[in-house]
Amino acid sequence: MRVLLTGAGGQVGAAVARRLHELAAARRRDPIELVAADHAMLEVTLRDRVLSLVAEVEPDVIFHVAAWTAVDACEDDPDRAFGVNALGTRHVAEAARLVGAHLVYVSTDYVFDGRLERPYSEWDEPNPLSVYGRSKWAGELEVEPAWTTLRTAWVVGAGGTNMARTVLRLATGSEGPLRFVDDQRGSPTVATDLAGKMVELGLARRPGLFHVTNAGETTWFGFAAEVLRLAGLDASRVEPITTAELEPPRKASRPANSVLDNAALRLSGDSLLPPWQESLERLVRELV
Ligand SMILES: NC(=O)c1ccc[n+]([C@@H]2O[C@H](COP(=O)([O-])OP(=O)(O)OC[C@H]3O[C@@H](n4cnc5c(N)ncnc54)[C@H](OP(=O)(O)O)[C@@H]3O)[C@@H](O)[C@H]2O)c1
């Protein structure tokens, strides 16, 4: 089985590559051959480049993880956001069709406006508040129903820029209170858990839309306090603030509630990801 991965240099891409390498090492029959394309190897806004790489690799499955993920910067440059996240996905989808590959696309909780007072299921209507959210939703619309779309949220891993690493950096590099918003709720998701489920669903060519997050929910305030507690640091330094009190204010609006009900997995009887605190404990051990 030949597999092509886009965005291999990013936080999630690196975790997907690792998972595929692990599987490849463990499998005797139907070996996996991975082409892990980072940004330098594949620029998804260049249609010709995408078509020629996919024609050359002839993958059976494409994990399309590349995206412009700078949520606030997207507000200032919608053309770049849509160019990468929507049109880039169109190019990958076109190429997948030409070689008959199964496509796996990763989307975001930021497709929702956060007004619901319960977790969002796959059958709730998106209404993104930000350019990033709109561009990722536009990417979803390029994906055929027979392919796999995952929506995930609040991803943290050993590499890249993420909230677990930011909290530890702030806590060890300064003294005094650390302020985190307590009016945005979500489901933190550890990149290795996400990658495991993404690879499982993708290689099985499972059609349709799946919400995939670690179980449970919290606010950024609750998350930061838990990171410090797990690292053996003083969690009482974390103070709750509202989004309106953030200094400087963020350019992009975020949903107040973007907890994702993993309903498609749950109702299909598929295994769910563990509670976020369990997986975060493993990650924090690795980070400290
Ligand atoms: N992180 C989260 O909390 C979260 C939540 C929900 C969904 N997601 C989705 O999960 C996926 C992976 O996110 P992540 O956290 O791994 O983000 P990330 O670390 O920023 O990784 C994205 C990768 O895409 C690459 N990329 C950017 N523009 C590109 C282009 N024009 N052509 C090819 N590659 C390009 C980036 O390379 P450069 O850095 O070199 O530009 C980077 O390596 C994305 O689709 C994102 O929308 C993430």
CSV table of C-alpha atoms and ligand atoms in Angstrom, one decimal:
chain,number,residue,atom,x,y,z
A,1,MET,CA,0.0,0.0,0.0
A,2,ARG,CA,1.4,3.4,-1.0
A,3,VAL,CA,0.6,6.3,1.2
A,4,LEU,CA,1.2,10.0,0.6
A,5,LEU,CA,1.2,12.5,3.5
A,6,THR,CA,1.1,16.3,3.0
A,7,GLY,CA,2.1,18.7,5.8
A,8,ALA,CA,4.5,16.0,7.1
A,9,GLY,CA,6.7,18.7,8.8
A,10,GLY,CA,3.8,19.9,11.1
A,11,GLN,CA,2.7,18.9,14.5
A,12,VAL,CA,0.0,16.4,13.3
A,13,GLY,CA,1.8,15.4,10.1
A,14,ALA,CA,4.9,14.3,12.1
A,15,ALA,CA,2.6,12.2,14.4
A,16,VAL,CA,0.9,10.6,11.4
A,17,ALA,CA,4.2,9.8,9.8
A,18,ARG,CA,5.4,8.2,13.1
A,19,ARG,CA,2.3,6.1,13.3
A,20,LEU,CA,2.6,4.9,9.7
A,21,HIS,CA,6.3,4.1,10.2
A,22,GLU,CA,5.3,2.0,13.3
A,23,LEU,CA,2.6,0.2,11.4
A,24,ALA,CA,4.9,-0.4,8.4
A,25,ALA,CA,7.6,-1.9,10.7
A,26,ALA,CA,5.0,-4.2,12.3
A,27,ARG,CA,3.3,-5.4,9.1
A,28,ARG,CA,4.5,-8.4,7.1
A,29,ARG,CA,1.7,-8.6,4.6
A,30,ASP,CA,0.6,-5.6,2.5
A,31,PRO,CA,3.6,-3.5,3.4
A,32,ILE,CA,3.2,0.3,3.7
A,33,GLU,CA,5.4,2.5,1.6
A,34,LEU,CA,5.2,6.1,2.9
A,35,VAL,CA,6.1,9.3,1.0
A,36,ALA,CA,6.0,12.0,3.7
A,37,ALA,CA,5.9,15.4,1.9
A,38,ASP,CA,6.7,18.4,4.0
A,39,HIS,CA,6.2,22.0,2.8
A,40,ALA,CA,9.5,22.1,1.0
A,41,MET,CA,8.7,19.0,-1.0
A,42,LEU,CA,5.1,19.9,-1.8
A,43,GLU,CA,3.5,23.3,-2.0
A,44,VAL,CA,-0.2,22.6,-2.2
A,45,THR,CA,-1.2,25.9,-3.8
A,46,LEU,CA,0.8,24.8,-6.9
A,47,ARG,CA,-1.7,22.7,-8.9
A,48,ASP,CA,0.9,21.3,-11.4
A,49,ARG,CA,3.2,20.3,-8.6
A,50,VAL,CA,0.4,18.5,-6.7
A,51,LEU,CA,-0.8,16.7,-9.8
A,52,SER,CA,2.8,15.7,-10.8
A,53,LEU,CA,3.8,14.4,-7.4
A,54,VAL,CA,0.6,12.4,-7.0
A,55,ALA,CA,1.0,11.0,-10.5
A,56,GLU,CA,4.5,10.0,-9.7
A,57,VAL,CA,3.8,8.4,-6.3
A,58,GLU,CA,0.4,6.8,-7.3
A,59,PRO,CA,-0.7,6.5,-3.7
A,60,ASP,CA,-3.6,4.3,-2.6
A,61,VAL,CA,-4.3,6.7,0.3
A,62,ILE,CA,-3.5,10.4,0.7
A,63,PHE,CA,-3.5,11.9,4.2
A,64,HIS,CA,-3.9,15.7,3.5
A,65,VAL,CA,-2.8,17.4,6.7
A,66,ALA,CA,-1.1,20.5,5.3
A,67,ALA,CA,-2.8,23.8,6.1
A,68,TRP,CA,-2.1,27.4,7.0
A,69,THR,CA,-3.0,27.1,10.7
A,70,ALA,CA,-2.1,30.6,12.0
A,71,VAL,CA,-5.6,31.4,13.1
A,72,ASP,CA,-5.1,35.2,13.8
A,73,ALA,CA,-2.8,35.8,10.8
A,74,CYS,CA,-5.5,34.3,8.5
A,75,GLU,CA,-7.8,37.3,9.4
A,76,ASP,CA,-5.3,39.6,7.7
A,77,ASP,CA,-4.7,37.5,4.6
A,78,PRO,CA,-7.9,35.6,3.6
A,79,ASP,CA,-6.5,35.0,0.1
A,80,ARG,CA,-3.6,33.0,1.5
A,81,ALA,CA,-5.9,31.2,3.9
A,82,PHE,CA,-8.3,30.1,1.1
A,83,GLY,CA,-5.4,29.6,-1.3
A,84,VAL,CA,-3.8,27.0,1.0
A,85,ASN,CA,-6.7,25.5,3.0
A,86,ALA,CA,-9.5,25.5,0.3
A,87,LEU,CA,-7.8,25.6,-3.1
A,88,GLY,CA,-4.9,23.5,-1.9
A,89,THR,CA,-7.4,20.9,-0.9
A,90,ARG,CA,-9.1,21.2,-4.3
A,91,HIS,CA,-5.7,20.4,-5.9
A,92,VAL,CA,-5.1,17.4,-3.7
A,93,ALA,CA,-8.7,16.2,-4.3
A,94,GLU,CA,-8.3,16.5,-8.1
A,95,ALA,CA,-5.0,14.6,-8.0
A,96,ALA,CA,-6.6,11.9,-5.8
A,97,ARG,CA,-9.4,11.5,-8.3
A,98,LEU,CA,-7.0,11.1,-11.2
A,99,VAL,CA,-5.1,8.2,-9.6
A,100,GLY,CA,-8.1,6.7,-7.7
A,101,ALA,CA,-6.7,7.4,-4.3
A,102,HIS,CA,-8.7,7.6,-1.1
A,103,LEU,CA,-8.3,11.0,0.5
A,104,VAL,CA,-8.3,11.8,4.3
A,105,TYR,CA,-8.8,15.5,5.2
A,106,VAL,CA,-8.4,17.1,8.6
A,107,SER,CA,-10.7,19.9,9.6
A,108,THR,CA,-11.4,21.8,12.7
A,109,ASP,CA,-13.8,22.6,15.6
A,110,TYR,CA,-13.5,26.3,14.4
A,111,VAL,CA,-16.1,25.5,11.7
A,112,PHE,CA,-18.7,26.0,14.5
A,113,ASP,CA,-19.9,29.3,16.0
A,114,GLY,CA,-20.0,27.9,19.5
A,115,ARG,CA,-23.5,29.1,20.3
A,116,LEU,CA,-24.8,25.6,21.1
A,117,GLU,CA,-24.8,24.7,24.8
A,118,ARG,CA,-24.0,21.1,24.1
A,119,PRO,CA,-21.2,19.3,22.3
A,120,TYR,CA,-21.3,19.6,18.5
A,121,SER,CA,-22.0,16.4,16.5
A,122,GLU,CA,-21.2,15.7,12.9
A,123,TRP,CA,-24.8,16.6,12.0
A,124,ASP,CA,-24.7,20.1,13.4
A,125,GLU,CA,-24.5,23.0,11.0
A,126,PRO,CA,-21.1,24.7,10.6
A,127,ASN,CA,-21.1,28.5,10.9
A,128,PRO,CA,-17.4,29.6,11.2
A,129,LEU,CA,-16.6,32.8,13.0
A,130,SER,CA,-13.1,33.3,11.5
A,131,VAL,CA,-11.3,33.3,8.1
A,132,TYR,CA,-9.4,30.2,9.2
A,133,GLY,CA,-12.6,28.4,10.1
A,134,ARG,CA,-14.3,29.4,6.8
A,135,SER,CA,-11.3,28.3,4.8
A,136,LYS,CA,-11.1,24.9,6.5
A,137,TRP,CA,-14.8,24.4,5.9
A,138,ALA,CA,-14.4,25.3,2.3
A,139,GLY,CA,-11.7,22.6,2.2
A,140,GLU,CA,-14.3,20.1,3.6
A,141,LEU,CA,-16.5,20.9,0.7
A,142,GLU,CA,-13.8,19.6,-1.7
A,143,VAL,CA,-13.9,16.2,-0.1
A,144,GLU,CA,-16.1,13.5,-1.7
A,145,PRO,CA,-18.6,11.6,0.6
A,146,ALA,CA,-16.7,8.4,-0.1
A,147,TRP,CA,-13.5,9.8,1.4
A,148,THR,CA,-12.7,10.5,5.1
A,149,THR,CA,-13.0,13.8,6.8
A,150,LEU,CA,-11.9,14.2,10.5
A,151,ARG,CA,-12.6,17.2,12.6
A,152,THR,CA,-10.4,17.6,15.6
A,153,ALA,CA,-9.6,20.3,18.1
A,154,TRP,CA,-7.1,21.9,20.5
A,155,VAL,CA,-4.2,19.6,19.3
A,156,VAL,CA,-1.1,19.3,21.5
A,157,GLY,CA,2.0,17.3,20.8
A,158,ALA,CA,5.7,17.0,21.5
A,159,GLY,CA,6.6,19.3,18.6
A,160,GLY,CA,5.4,22.5,17.0
A,161,THR,CA,3.6,25.4,18.7
A,162,ASN,CA,0.8,24.3,21.0
A,163,MET,CA,-0.8,25.3,24.2
A,164,ALA,CA,0.9,22.6,26.4
A,165,ARG,CA,4.3,23.7,25.3
A,166,THR,CA,3.4,27.4,25.7
A,167,VAL,CA,2.1,26.9,29.2
A,168,LEU,CA,5.3,25.1,30.3
A,169,ARG,CA,7.5,27.8,28.6
A,170,LEU,CA,5.6,30.6,30.3
A,171,ALA,CA,5.6,28.8,33.7
A,172,THR,CA,9.3,28.1,33.7
A,173,GLY,CA,10.4,31.4,32.1
A,174,SER,CA,8.6,33.8,34.5
A,175,GLU,CA,7.1,34.4,37.9
A,176,GLY,CA,3.7,35.6,38.9
A,177,PRO,CA,0.3,34.9,37.6
A,178,LEU,CA,-0.4,33.2,34.3
A,179,ARG,CA,-3.7,34.2,32.8
A,180,PHE,CA,-5.8,32.0,30.6
A,181,VAL,CA,-9.3,32.4,29.2
A,182,ASP,CA,-12.1,30.6,31.0
A,183,ASP,CA,-14.9,31.3,28.6
A,184,GLN,CA,-13.8,29.0,25.7
A,185,ARG,CA,-14.6,25.3,26.1
A,186,GLY,CA,-13.1,22.6,24.0
A,187,SER,CA,-11.7,19.1,23.9
A,188,PRO,CA,-7.9,19.0,24.1
A,189,THR,CA,-6.5,16.3,21.8
A,190,VAL,CA,-3.1,14.7,21.9
A,191,ALA,CA,-1.5,14.4,18.5
A,192,THR,CA,-0.4,10.8,18.9
A,193,ASP,CA,-4.0,9.7,19.8
A,194,LEU,CA,-5.4,11.7,16.8
A,195,ALA,CA,-2.8,10.2,14.4
A,196,GLY,CA,-3.6,6.7,15.6
A,197,LYS,CA,-7.3,7.1,14.8
A,198,MET,CA,-6.6,9.0,11.6
A,199,VAL,CA,-4.4,6.2,10.3
A,200,GLU,CA,-7.0,3.6,11.4
A,201,LEU,CA,-9.9,5.3,9.6
A,202,GLY,CA,-7.8,6.3,6.5
A,203,LEU,CA,-6.3,2.9,5.8
A,204,ALA,CA,-9.7,1.3,6.3
A,205,ARG,CA,-11.0,3.9,3.8
A,206,ARG,CA,-13.9,4.7,6.1
A,207,PRO,CA,-16.3,7.1,4.3
A,208,GLY,CA,-17.8,10.2,5.8
A,209,LEU,CA,-17.2,12.8,8.5
A,210,PHE,CA,-15.9,11.9,12.0
A,211,HIS,CA,-15.3,14.1,15.0
A,212,VAL,CA,-12.1,12.8,16.6
A,213,THR,CA,-10.9,14.4,19.9
A,214,ASN,CA,-9.8,13.1,23.3
A,215,ALA,CA,-12.8,12.5,25.6
A,216,GLY,CA,-13.9,15.2,28.0
A,217,GLU,CA,-13.8,19.0,27.9
A,218,THR,CA,-12.3,21.9,29.6
A,219,THR,CA,-11.4,25.6,29.2
A,220,TRP,CA,-8.0,27.0,28.4
A,221,PHE,CA,-7.8,28.0,32.1
A,222,GLY,CA,-8.6,24.4,33.1
A,223,PHE,CA,-6.1,23.0,30.6
A,224,ALA,CA,-3.3,25.3,31.7
A,225,ALA,CA,-3.8,24.4,35.4
A,226,GLU,CA,-3.8,20.7,34.5
A,227,VAL,CA,-0.5,21.0,32.6
A,228,LEU,CA,1.2,22.7,35.6
A,229,ARG,CA,-0.2,20.1,38.0
A,230,LEU,CA,1.0,17.2,35.8
A,231,ALA,CA,4.4,18.9,35.5
A,232,GLY,CA,4.6,19.2,39.3
A,233,LEU,CA,4.5,23.0,39.1
A,234,ASP,CA,2.4,25.5,41.0
A,235,ALA,CA,-1.1,25.3,39.4
A,236,SER,CA,-2.4,28.1,41.6
A,237,ARG,CA,-0.4,30.6,39.4
A,238,VAL,CA,-3.0,30.1,36.7
A,239,GLU,CA,-5.8,32.7,36.8
A,240,PRO,CA,-9.0,32.7,34.8
A,241,ILE,CA,-9.8,35.7,32.6
A,242,THR,CA,-12.4,36.3,29.9
A,243,THR,CA,-11.6,36.5,26.2
A,244,ALA,CA,-12.5,40.2,26.3
A,245,GLU,CA,-9.7,40.7,28.9
A,246,LEU,CA,-7.0,39.2,26.6
A,247,GLU,CA,-4.1,41.5,26.1
A,248,PRO,CA,-3.5,42.1,23.2
A,249,PRO,CA,-6.9,41.1,21.9
A,250,ARG,CA,-6.9,38.3,19.3
A,251,LYS,CA,-7.8,39.2,15.7
A,252,ALA,CA,-9.9,36.0,15.1
A,253,SER,CA,-13.1,35.2,17.0
A,254,ARG,CA,-13.1,31.8,18.5
A,255,PRO,CA,-16.2,29.7,19.4
A,256,ALA,CA,-17.1,29.9,23.1
A,257,ASN,CA,-18.1,26.2,22.9
A,258,SER,CA,-16.4,23.9,20.4
A,259,VAL,CA,-16.6,20.6,22.3
A,260,LEU,CA,-17.0,17.9,19.7
A,261,ASP,CA,-19.3,15.0,20.3
A,262,ASN,CA,-17.5,12.0,18.6
A,263,ALA,CA,-20.9,10.8,17.6
A,264,ALA,CA,-20.1,9.0,14.4
A,265,LEU,CA,-17.4,6.9,16.2
A,266,ARG,CA,-19.6,6.4,19.2
A,267,LEU,CA,-22.7,5.3,17.3
A,268,SER,CA,-20.7,3.0,15.0
A,269,GLY,CA,-19.3,1.2,18.1
A,270,ASP,CA,-15.7,2.3,17.2
A,271,SER,CA,-13.2,2.8,20.0
A,272,LEU,CA,-13.1,6.4,21.3
A,273,LEU,CA,-9.9,8.3,22.3
A,274,PRO,CA,-9.0,8.3,26.0
A,275,PRO,CA,-9.9,11.2,28.4
A,276,TRP,CA,-7.7,14.2,27.6
A,277,GLN,CA,-6.1,14.2,31.1
A,278,GLU,CA,-4.8,10.7,30.6
A,279,SER,CA,-3.1,11.4,27.3
A,280,LEU,CA,-1.9,14.8,28.5
A,281,GLU,CA,-0.1,13.1,31.4
A,282,ARG,CA,1.9,11.1,29.0
A,283,LEU,CA,2.7,14.1,26.9
A,284,VAL,CA,3.7,16.3,29.8
A,285,ARG,CA,6.1,13.6,31.1
A,286,GLU,CA,7.7,13.6,27.6
A,287,LEU,CA,7.9,17.4,27.6
A,288,VAL,CA,9.5,17.9,31.0
B,1,LIG,N1,-3.5,22.3,15.9
B,1,LIG,C1,-4.8,22.3,16.1
B,1,LIG,O1,-5.3,22.6,17.2
B,1,LIG,C2,-5.8,21.8,15.1
B,1,LIG,C3,-7.1,21.8,15.4
B,1,LIG,C4,-8.1,21.3,14.4
B,1,LIG,C5,-7.6,21.0,13.2
B,1,LIG,N2,-6.3,21.1,12.9
B,1,LIG,C6,-5.9,20.7,11.5
B,1,LIG,O2,-4.9,19.7,11.6
B,1,LIG,C7,-3.9,19.9,10.5
B,1,LIG,C8,-2.5,19.9,11.1
B,1,LIG,O3,-2.4,20.9,12.0
B,1,LIG,P1,-1.1,21.1,12.8
B,1,LIG,O4,-1.4,21.5,14.2
B,1,LIG,O5,-0.1,20.0,12.5
B,1,LIG,O6,-0.5,22.5,12.1
B,1,LIG,P2,1.0,22.8,11.7
B,1,LIG,O7,2.0,22.3,12.7
B,1,LIG,O8,1.0,24.3,11.4
B,1,LIG,O9,1.2,22.0,10.4
B,1,LIG,C9,0.7,22.4,9.1
B,1,LIG,C10,1.8,22.0,8.1
B,1,LIG,O10,1.3,22.4,6.8
B,1,LIG,C11,2.4,23.1,6.1
B,1,LIG,N3,1.9,24.0,5.2
B,1,LIG,C12,1.4,25.3,5.3
B,1,LIG,N4,1.2,25.9,4.2
B,1,LIG,C13,1.4,24.9,3.2
B,1,LIG,C14,1.3,24.9,1.8
B,1,LIG,N5,0.9,26.0,1.1
B,1,LIG,N6,1.7,23.8,1.1
B,1,LIG,C15,2.2,22.7,1.8
B,1,LIG,N7,2.3,22.7,3.1
B,1,LIG,C16,1.9,23.8,3.8
B,1,LIG,C17,3.2,23.8,7.2
B,1,LIG,O11,4.5,24.0,6.8
B,1,LIG,P3,5.2,25.4,7.2
B,1,LIG,O12,5.2,25.5,8.7
B,1,LIG,O13,6.6,25.2,6.6
B,1,LIG,O14,4.5,26.5,6.6
B,1,LIG,C18,3.1,22.8,8.4
B,1,LIG,O15,4.2,21.9,8.3
B,1,LIG,C19,-4.3,21.1,9.7
B,1,LIG,O16,-5.1,20.7,8.6
B,1,LIG,C20,-5.2,21.9,10.8
B,1,LIG,O17,-6.1,22.7,10.1
B,1,LIG,C21,-5.4,21.5,13.8
